[in-house]
mmCIF file of C-alpha atoms in Angstrom:
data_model
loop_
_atom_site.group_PDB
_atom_site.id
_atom_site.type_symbol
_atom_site.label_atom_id
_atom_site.label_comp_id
_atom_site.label_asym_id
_atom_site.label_seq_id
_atom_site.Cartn_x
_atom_site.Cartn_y
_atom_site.Cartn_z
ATOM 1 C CA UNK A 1 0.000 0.000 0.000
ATOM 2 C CA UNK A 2 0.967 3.606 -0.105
ATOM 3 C CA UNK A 3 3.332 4.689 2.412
ATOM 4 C CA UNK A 4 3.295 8.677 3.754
ATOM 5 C CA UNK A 5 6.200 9.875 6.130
ATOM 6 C CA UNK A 6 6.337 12.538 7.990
ATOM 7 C CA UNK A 7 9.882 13.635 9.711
ATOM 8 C CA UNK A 8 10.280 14.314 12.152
ATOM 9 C CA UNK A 9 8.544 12.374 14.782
ATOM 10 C CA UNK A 10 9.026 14.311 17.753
ATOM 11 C CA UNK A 11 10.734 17.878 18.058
ATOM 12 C CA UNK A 12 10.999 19.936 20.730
ATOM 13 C CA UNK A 13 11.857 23.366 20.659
ATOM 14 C CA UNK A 14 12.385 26.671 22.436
ATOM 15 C CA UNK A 15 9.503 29.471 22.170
ATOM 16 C CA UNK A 16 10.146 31.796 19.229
ATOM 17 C CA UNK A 17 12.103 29.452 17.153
ATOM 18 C CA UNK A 18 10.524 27.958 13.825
ATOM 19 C CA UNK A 19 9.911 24.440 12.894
ATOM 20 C CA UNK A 20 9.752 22.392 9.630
ATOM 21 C CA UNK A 21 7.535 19.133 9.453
ATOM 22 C CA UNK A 22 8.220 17.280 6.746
ATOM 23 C CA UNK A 23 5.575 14.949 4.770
ATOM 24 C CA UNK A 24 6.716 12.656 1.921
ATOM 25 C CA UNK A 25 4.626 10.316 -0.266
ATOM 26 C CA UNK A 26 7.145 7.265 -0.853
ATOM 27 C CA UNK A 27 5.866 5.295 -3.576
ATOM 28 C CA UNK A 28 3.208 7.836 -5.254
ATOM 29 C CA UNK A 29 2.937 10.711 -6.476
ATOM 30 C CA UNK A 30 0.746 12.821 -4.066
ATOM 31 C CA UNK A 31 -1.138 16.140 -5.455
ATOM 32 C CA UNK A 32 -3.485 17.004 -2.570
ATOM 33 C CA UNK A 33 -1.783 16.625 0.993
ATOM 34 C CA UNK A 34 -4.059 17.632 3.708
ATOM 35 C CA UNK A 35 -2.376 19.149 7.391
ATOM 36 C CA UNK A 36 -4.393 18.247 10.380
ATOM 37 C CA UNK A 37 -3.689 19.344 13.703
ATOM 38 C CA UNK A 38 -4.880 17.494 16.948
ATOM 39 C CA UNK A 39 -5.815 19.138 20.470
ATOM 40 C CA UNK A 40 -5.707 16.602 23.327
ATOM 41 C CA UNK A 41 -8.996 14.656 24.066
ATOM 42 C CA UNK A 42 -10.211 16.114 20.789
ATOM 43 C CA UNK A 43 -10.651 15.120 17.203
ATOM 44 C CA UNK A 44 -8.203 15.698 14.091
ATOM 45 C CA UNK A 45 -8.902 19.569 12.806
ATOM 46 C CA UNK A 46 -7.970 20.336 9.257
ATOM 47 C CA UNK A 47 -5.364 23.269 9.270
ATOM 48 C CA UNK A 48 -5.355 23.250 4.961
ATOM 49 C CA UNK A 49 -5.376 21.576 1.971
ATOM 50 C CA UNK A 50 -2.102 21.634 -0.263
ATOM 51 C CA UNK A 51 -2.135 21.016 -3.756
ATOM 52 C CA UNK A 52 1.026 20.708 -5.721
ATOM 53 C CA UNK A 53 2.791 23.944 -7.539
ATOM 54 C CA UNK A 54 -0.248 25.970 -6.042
ATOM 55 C CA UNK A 55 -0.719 28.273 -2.707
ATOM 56 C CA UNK A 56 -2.627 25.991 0.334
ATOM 57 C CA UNK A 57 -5.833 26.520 1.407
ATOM 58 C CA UNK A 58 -6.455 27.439 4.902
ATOM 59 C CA UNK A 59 -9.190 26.536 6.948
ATOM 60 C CA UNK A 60 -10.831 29.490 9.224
ATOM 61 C CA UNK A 61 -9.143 30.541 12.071
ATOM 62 C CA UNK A 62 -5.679 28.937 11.251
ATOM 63 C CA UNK A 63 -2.908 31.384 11.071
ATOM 64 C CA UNK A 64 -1.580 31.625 7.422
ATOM 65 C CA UNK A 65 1.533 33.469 8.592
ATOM 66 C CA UNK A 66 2.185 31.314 11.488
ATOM 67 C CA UNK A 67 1.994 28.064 9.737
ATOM 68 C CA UNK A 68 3.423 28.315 6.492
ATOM 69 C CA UNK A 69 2.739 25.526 3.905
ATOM 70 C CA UNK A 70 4.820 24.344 0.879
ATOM 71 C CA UNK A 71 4.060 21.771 -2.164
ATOM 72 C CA UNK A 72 6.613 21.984 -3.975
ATOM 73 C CA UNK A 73 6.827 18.769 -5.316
ATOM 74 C CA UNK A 74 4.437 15.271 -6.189
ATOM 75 C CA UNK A 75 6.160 13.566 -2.815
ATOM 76 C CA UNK A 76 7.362 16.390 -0.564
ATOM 77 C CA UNK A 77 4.943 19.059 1.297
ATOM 78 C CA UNK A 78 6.077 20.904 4.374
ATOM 79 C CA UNK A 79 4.483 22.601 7.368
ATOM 80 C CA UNK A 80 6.752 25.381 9.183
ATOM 81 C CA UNK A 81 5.670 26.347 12.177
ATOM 82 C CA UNK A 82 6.728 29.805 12.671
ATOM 83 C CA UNK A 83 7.984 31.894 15.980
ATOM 84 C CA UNK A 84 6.762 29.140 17.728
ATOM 85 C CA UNK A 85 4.585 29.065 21.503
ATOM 86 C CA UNK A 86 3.779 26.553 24.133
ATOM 87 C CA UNK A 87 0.204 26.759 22.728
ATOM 88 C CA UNK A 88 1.430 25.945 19.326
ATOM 89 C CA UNK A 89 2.621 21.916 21.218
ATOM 90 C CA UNK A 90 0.093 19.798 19.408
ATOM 91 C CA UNK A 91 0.181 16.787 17.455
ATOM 92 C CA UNK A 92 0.398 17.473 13.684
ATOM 93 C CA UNK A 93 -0.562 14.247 10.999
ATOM 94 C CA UNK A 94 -0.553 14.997 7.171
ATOM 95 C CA UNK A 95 -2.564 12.815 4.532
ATOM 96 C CA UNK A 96 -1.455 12.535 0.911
ATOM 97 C CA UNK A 97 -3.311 11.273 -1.794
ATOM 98 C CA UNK A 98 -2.771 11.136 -6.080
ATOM 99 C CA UNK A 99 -6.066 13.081 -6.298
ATOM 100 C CA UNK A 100 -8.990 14.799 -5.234
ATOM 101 C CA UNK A 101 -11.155 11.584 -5.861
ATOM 102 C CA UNK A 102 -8.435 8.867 -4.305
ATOM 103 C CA UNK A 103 -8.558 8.242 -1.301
ATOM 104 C CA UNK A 104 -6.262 9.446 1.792
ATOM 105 C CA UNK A 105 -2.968 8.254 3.027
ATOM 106 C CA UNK A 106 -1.869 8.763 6.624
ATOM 107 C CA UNK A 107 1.537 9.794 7.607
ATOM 108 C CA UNK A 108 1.859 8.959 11.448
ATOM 109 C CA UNK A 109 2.147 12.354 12.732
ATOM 110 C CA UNK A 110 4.504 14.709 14.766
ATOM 111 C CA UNK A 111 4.492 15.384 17.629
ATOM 112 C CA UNK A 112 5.620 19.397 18.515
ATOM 113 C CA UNK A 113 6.498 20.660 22.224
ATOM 114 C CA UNK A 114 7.382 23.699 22.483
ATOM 115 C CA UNK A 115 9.113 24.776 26.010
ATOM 116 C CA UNK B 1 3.999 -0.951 18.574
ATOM 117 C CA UNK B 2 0.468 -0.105 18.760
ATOM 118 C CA UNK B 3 -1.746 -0.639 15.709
ATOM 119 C CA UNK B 4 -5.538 -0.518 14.350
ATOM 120 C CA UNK B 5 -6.808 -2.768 12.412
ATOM 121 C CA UNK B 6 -9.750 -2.792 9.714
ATOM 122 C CA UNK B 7 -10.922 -6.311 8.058
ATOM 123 C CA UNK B 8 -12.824 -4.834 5.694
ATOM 124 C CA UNK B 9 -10.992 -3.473 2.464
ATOM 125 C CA UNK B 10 -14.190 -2.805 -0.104
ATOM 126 C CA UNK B 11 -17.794 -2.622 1.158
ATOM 127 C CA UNK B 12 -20.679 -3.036 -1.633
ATOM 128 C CA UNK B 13 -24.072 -2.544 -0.274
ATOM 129 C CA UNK B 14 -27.562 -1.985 -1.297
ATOM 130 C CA UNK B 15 -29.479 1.172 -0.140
ATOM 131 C CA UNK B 16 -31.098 0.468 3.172
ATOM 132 C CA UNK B 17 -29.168 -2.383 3.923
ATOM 133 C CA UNK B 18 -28.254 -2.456 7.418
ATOM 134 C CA UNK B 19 -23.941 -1.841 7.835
ATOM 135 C CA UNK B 20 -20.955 -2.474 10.102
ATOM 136 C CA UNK B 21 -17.579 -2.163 9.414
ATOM 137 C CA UNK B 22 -14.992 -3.645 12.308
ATOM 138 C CA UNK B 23 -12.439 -2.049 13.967
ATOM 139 C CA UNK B 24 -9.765 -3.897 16.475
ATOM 140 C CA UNK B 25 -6.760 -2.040 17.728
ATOM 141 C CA UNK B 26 -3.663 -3.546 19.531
ATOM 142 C CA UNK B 27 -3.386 -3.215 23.129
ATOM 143 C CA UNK B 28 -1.616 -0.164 24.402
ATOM 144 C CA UNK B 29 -2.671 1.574 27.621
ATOM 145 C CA UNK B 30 -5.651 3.979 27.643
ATOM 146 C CA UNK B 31 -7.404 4.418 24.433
ATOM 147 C CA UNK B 32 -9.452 7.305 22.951
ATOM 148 C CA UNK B 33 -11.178 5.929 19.928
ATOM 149 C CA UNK B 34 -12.805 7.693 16.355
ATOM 150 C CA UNK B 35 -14.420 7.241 13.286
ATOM 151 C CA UNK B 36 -13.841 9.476 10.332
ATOM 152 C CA UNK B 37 -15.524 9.496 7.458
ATOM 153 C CA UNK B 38 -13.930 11.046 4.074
ATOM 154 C CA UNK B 39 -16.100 11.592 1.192
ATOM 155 C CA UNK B 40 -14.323 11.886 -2.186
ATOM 156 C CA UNK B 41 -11.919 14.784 -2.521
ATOM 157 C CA UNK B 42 -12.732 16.014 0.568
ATOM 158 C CA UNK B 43 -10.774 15.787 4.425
ATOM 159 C CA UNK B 44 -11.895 13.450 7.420
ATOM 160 C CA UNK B 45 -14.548 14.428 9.078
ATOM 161 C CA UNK B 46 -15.616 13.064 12.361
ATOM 162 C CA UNK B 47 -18.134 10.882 12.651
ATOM 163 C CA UNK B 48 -17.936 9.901 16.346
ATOM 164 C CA UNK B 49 -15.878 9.283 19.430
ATOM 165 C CA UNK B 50 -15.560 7.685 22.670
ATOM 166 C CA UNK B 51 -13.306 9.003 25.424
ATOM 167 C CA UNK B 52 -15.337 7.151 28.220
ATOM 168 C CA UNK B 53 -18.430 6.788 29.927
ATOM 169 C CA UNK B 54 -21.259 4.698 27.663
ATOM 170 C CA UNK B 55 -19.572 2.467 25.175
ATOM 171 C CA UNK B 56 -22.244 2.479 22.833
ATOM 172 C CA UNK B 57 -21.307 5.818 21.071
ATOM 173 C CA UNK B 58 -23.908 7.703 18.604
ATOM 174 C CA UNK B 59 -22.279 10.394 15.882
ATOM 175 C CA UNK B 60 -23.770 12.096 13.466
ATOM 176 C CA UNK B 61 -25.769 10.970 10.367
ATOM 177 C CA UNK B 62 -27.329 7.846 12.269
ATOM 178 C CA UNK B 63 -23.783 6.008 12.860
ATOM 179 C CA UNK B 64 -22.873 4.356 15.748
ATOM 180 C CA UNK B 65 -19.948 2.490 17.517
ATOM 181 C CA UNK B 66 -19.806 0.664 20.318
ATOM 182 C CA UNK B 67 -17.027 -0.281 22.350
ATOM 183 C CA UNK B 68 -16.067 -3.616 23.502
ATOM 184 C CA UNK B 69 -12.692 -3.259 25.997
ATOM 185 C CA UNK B 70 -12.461 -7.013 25.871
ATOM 186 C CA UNK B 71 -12.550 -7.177 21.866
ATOM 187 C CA UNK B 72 -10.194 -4.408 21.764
ATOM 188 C CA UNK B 73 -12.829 -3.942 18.993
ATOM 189 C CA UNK B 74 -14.729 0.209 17.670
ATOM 190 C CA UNK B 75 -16.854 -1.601 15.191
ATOM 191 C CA UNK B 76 -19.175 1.203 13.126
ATOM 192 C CA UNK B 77 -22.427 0.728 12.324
ATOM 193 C CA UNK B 78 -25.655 2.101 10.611
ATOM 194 C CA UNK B 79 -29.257 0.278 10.325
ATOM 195 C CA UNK B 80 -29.940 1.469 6.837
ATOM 196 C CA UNK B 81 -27.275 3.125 4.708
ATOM 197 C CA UNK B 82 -27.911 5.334 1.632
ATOM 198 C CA UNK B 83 -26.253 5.968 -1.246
ATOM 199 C CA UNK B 84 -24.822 9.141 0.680
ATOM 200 C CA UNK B 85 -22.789 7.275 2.630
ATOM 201 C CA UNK B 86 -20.667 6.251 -0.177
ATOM 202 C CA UNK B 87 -17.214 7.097 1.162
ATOM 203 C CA UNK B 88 -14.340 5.749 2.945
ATOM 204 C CA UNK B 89 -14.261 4.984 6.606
ATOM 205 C CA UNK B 90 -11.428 5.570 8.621
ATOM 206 C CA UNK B 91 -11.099 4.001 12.125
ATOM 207 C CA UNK B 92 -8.603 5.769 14.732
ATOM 208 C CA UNK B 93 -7.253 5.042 17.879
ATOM 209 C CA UNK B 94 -5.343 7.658 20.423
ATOM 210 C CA UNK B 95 -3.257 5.592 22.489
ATOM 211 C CA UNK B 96 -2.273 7.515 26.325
ATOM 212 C CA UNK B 97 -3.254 10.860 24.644
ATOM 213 C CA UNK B 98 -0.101 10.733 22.975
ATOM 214 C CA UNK B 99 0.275 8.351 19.938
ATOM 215 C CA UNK B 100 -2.582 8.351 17.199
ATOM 216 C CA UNK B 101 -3.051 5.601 14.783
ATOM 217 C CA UNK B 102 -5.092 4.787 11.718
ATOM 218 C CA UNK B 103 -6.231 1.950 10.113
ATOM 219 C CA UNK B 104 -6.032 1.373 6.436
ATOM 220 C CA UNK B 105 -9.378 2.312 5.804
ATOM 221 C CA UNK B 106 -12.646 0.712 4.543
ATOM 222 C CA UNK B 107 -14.454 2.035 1.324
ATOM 223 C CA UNK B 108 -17.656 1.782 1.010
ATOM 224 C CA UNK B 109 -19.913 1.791 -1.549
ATOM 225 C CA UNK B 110 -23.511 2.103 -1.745
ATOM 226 C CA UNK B 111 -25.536 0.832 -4.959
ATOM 227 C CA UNK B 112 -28.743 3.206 -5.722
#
């Protein structure tokens, strides 16, 4: 089956310093990569939709500045979390999928603290 | 290392036939459990949870899951599905608050 990574696993970091997730389709070529973010004791919440060689869409509410989003290629898309806070510690998962009709594929998340 | 498991690759069903779709995750510690629901070329979307309290969970659009601790089993269901409900069916389990997993997902298809 189709395999999504996401690097890295865990990061911690100091407040105010920026952070790069990383989520890579291995063996497919993913156009639509979706960045959810999840609150403890609570559901996944959509952050945006990426779509290759085009700007993301962001949900309501989520910080286009803060969390900057990249596509730049079929397997690679990229979440930076920028000037990061202690409210910004969450868990962050990415999907990936070869179109807007195929289904999902789950990368197994990261997990942010930020001290 | 903890994972989820769904049986069921490819559901075909009639309209109003009566659906469940399994769900068994590995042991791991405390569990918070989900059911997402994706409809084509759109993101999950949550059809229930269970976090404690009543095992027998109801969610939107007339799903339900109950929880059996002893199964280690979420199983979905829905008396009469309609062609609406065509989708794919993602079960997920939250493992100490602190480790999410999905299973492979079940797509399901529902014949007019």
């Amino acid at each position: 089956g189709a395999v999504v990574s996401q690097h890295p696993s865990r990061v911690i970091c100091k407040s105010g310093t920026s952070v790069k997730i990383e989520c890579r389709s291995l063996d497919f070529q993913a156009t639509t990569m979706f960045w959810y973010r999840q609150f403890p004791k609570q559901s996944l919440m959509l952050m945006a939709t990426s779509n290759e060689g085009s700007k993301a869409t962001y949900e309501q509410g989520v910080e286009k500045d803060k969390f900057l989003i990249n596509h730049a290629s079929l397997t690679l898309s990229t979440l930076t979390v920028t000037s990061a806070h202690p409210e910004d510690s969450s868990f962050y998962i990415c999907s990936a999928g070869q179109g807007t009709l195929d289904t999902q594929y789950f990368g197994p998340g990261t997990r942010l603290t930020v001290l | 290392a903890q994972s989820v498991s769904q049986h069921n690759h490819h559901v075909i069903l009639s309209e109003a036939a009566s659906l469940e779709l399994g769900c068994n995750y590995s042991y791991g510690g405390t569990v918070n459990l989900f059911w997402y629901v994706q409809y084509p070329g759109q993101h999950l979307q949550l059809l229930l949870k269970y976090f404690s309290g009543d095992p027998l969970v109801k969610g939107i659009k007339g799903f339900e899951a109950e929880f059996i601790k002893s199964k280690f089993s979420f199983n979905l269901r829905k008396p009469s599905v309609q062609w609406s409900d065509t989708a794919e069916y993602f079960c997920a389990v939250n493992y100490n608050n602190n480790d999410m997993r999905f299973g492979a997902g079940t797509r399901l298809t529902v014949k007019p």
